[in-house]
Amino acid sequence: MAGTNLSSGLQTADAVVSDRRSILTGVNIITNLTADVTVIIYDNASAASGVVLYKRIVTGTLDSIYDNLGDDGVRAKNGIYVDVTGAGAAYIVHYK
């Protein structure tokens, strides 16, 4: 899959990021500097189920983290669904 990376934009709740075949290329996770944040990304276009493509727990004392998965990234056959937990949690998913 060639092309430019796309962005989910800043999200603060569970969301469908892509409803088609995609490549996950990066994840930025933002905390409120107090609560831990957990982000789980599924190969699914509609729910938090199926194959887990990515999981990260970020300690609330960190402002944010960015995981660059490279241009080859992680292939999602069915879409990208993000499940996020933690008070004040936010994320941005990069994909193509």
XYZ file of C-alpha atoms in Angstrom:
96
model
C 0.000 0.000 0.000
C 1.671 3.154 -1.143
C 0.540 6.587 -0.168
C 0.710 9.287 2.404
C 0.073 8.633 6.082
C -3.326 9.627 7.402
C -4.193 10.722 10.932
C -7.113 9.991 13.211
C -6.762 13.494 14.614
C -6.790 13.961 18.372
C -9.212 11.441 19.920
C -10.327 11.066 23.547
C -12.642 8.054 23.326
C -12.905 4.634 21.672
C -13.228 5.052 17.918
C -13.151 3.456 14.492
C -10.107 5.015 12.850
C -10.360 3.122 9.564
C -13.058 0.851 8.162
C -10.869 -0.599 5.417
C -7.605 -2.480 4.949
C -4.883 -0.251 6.408
C -1.343 -0.136 7.714
C -0.803 1.163 11.243
C 2.352 3.326 11.124
C 2.405 5.215 14.423
C 0.623 5.967 17.674
C 0.886 9.033 19.893
C -0.555 8.585 23.404
C -1.154 11.581 25.656
C -1.816 11.500 29.409
C -3.155 14.103 31.855
C 0.091 13.728 33.869
C -1.795 11.853 36.598
C -3.706 8.803 35.342
C -2.207 5.865 33.448
C -3.448 5.401 29.875
C -3.985 2.110 28.058
C -4.434 2.025 24.284
C -5.343 -1.202 22.505
C -5.694 -1.209 18.724
C -7.660 -3.998 17.054
C -7.836 -5.282 13.489
C -11.554 -4.520 13.343
C -13.791 -1.905 11.745
C -16.488 -1.738 14.388
C -15.607 -3.034 17.873
C -12.918 -3.763 20.456
C -12.498 -7.392 19.455
C -10.453 -9.541 17.151
C -6.719 -9.504 16.596
C -4.767 -7.056 18.764
C -2.351 -5.082 16.572
C -0.913 -2.853 19.284
C -1.132 -2.432 23.056
C 0.619 0.131 25.217
C 0.255 1.287 28.804
C 1.670 4.746 29.489
C 2.399 5.831 33.057
C 0.428 8.905 34.058
C 3.593 10.723 35.089
C 4.664 10.910 31.434
C 3.230 13.666 29.258
C 3.095 11.551 26.091
C 4.844 8.878 24.048
C 5.107 8.254 20.326
C 5.645 4.821 18.815
C 6.832 4.969 15.204
C 6.019 1.640 13.562
C 7.734 2.574 10.297
C 6.338 2.777 6.788
C 5.879 -0.997 6.692
C 3.983 -0.766 9.993
C 1.435 -3.346 11.047
C -1.131 -4.524 8.507
C -4.811 -4.393 9.463
C -6.934 -6.563 7.183
C -10.330 -5.377 8.439
C -9.793 -1.837 9.701
C -8.486 -0.079 12.786
C -10.464 0.229 16.028
C -8.971 1.926 19.092
C -9.935 1.194 22.706
C -8.590 3.759 25.206
C -8.873 3.870 29.002
C -7.632 6.347 31.575
C -8.830 9.704 32.874
C -7.866 12.509 30.517
C -6.471 10.067 27.939
C -5.975 11.113 24.325
C -4.311 9.601 21.260
C -3.515 10.130 17.611
C -3.207 7.153 15.259
C -1.194 7.389 12.045
C -1.993 4.962 9.246
C -2.160 4.487 5.518
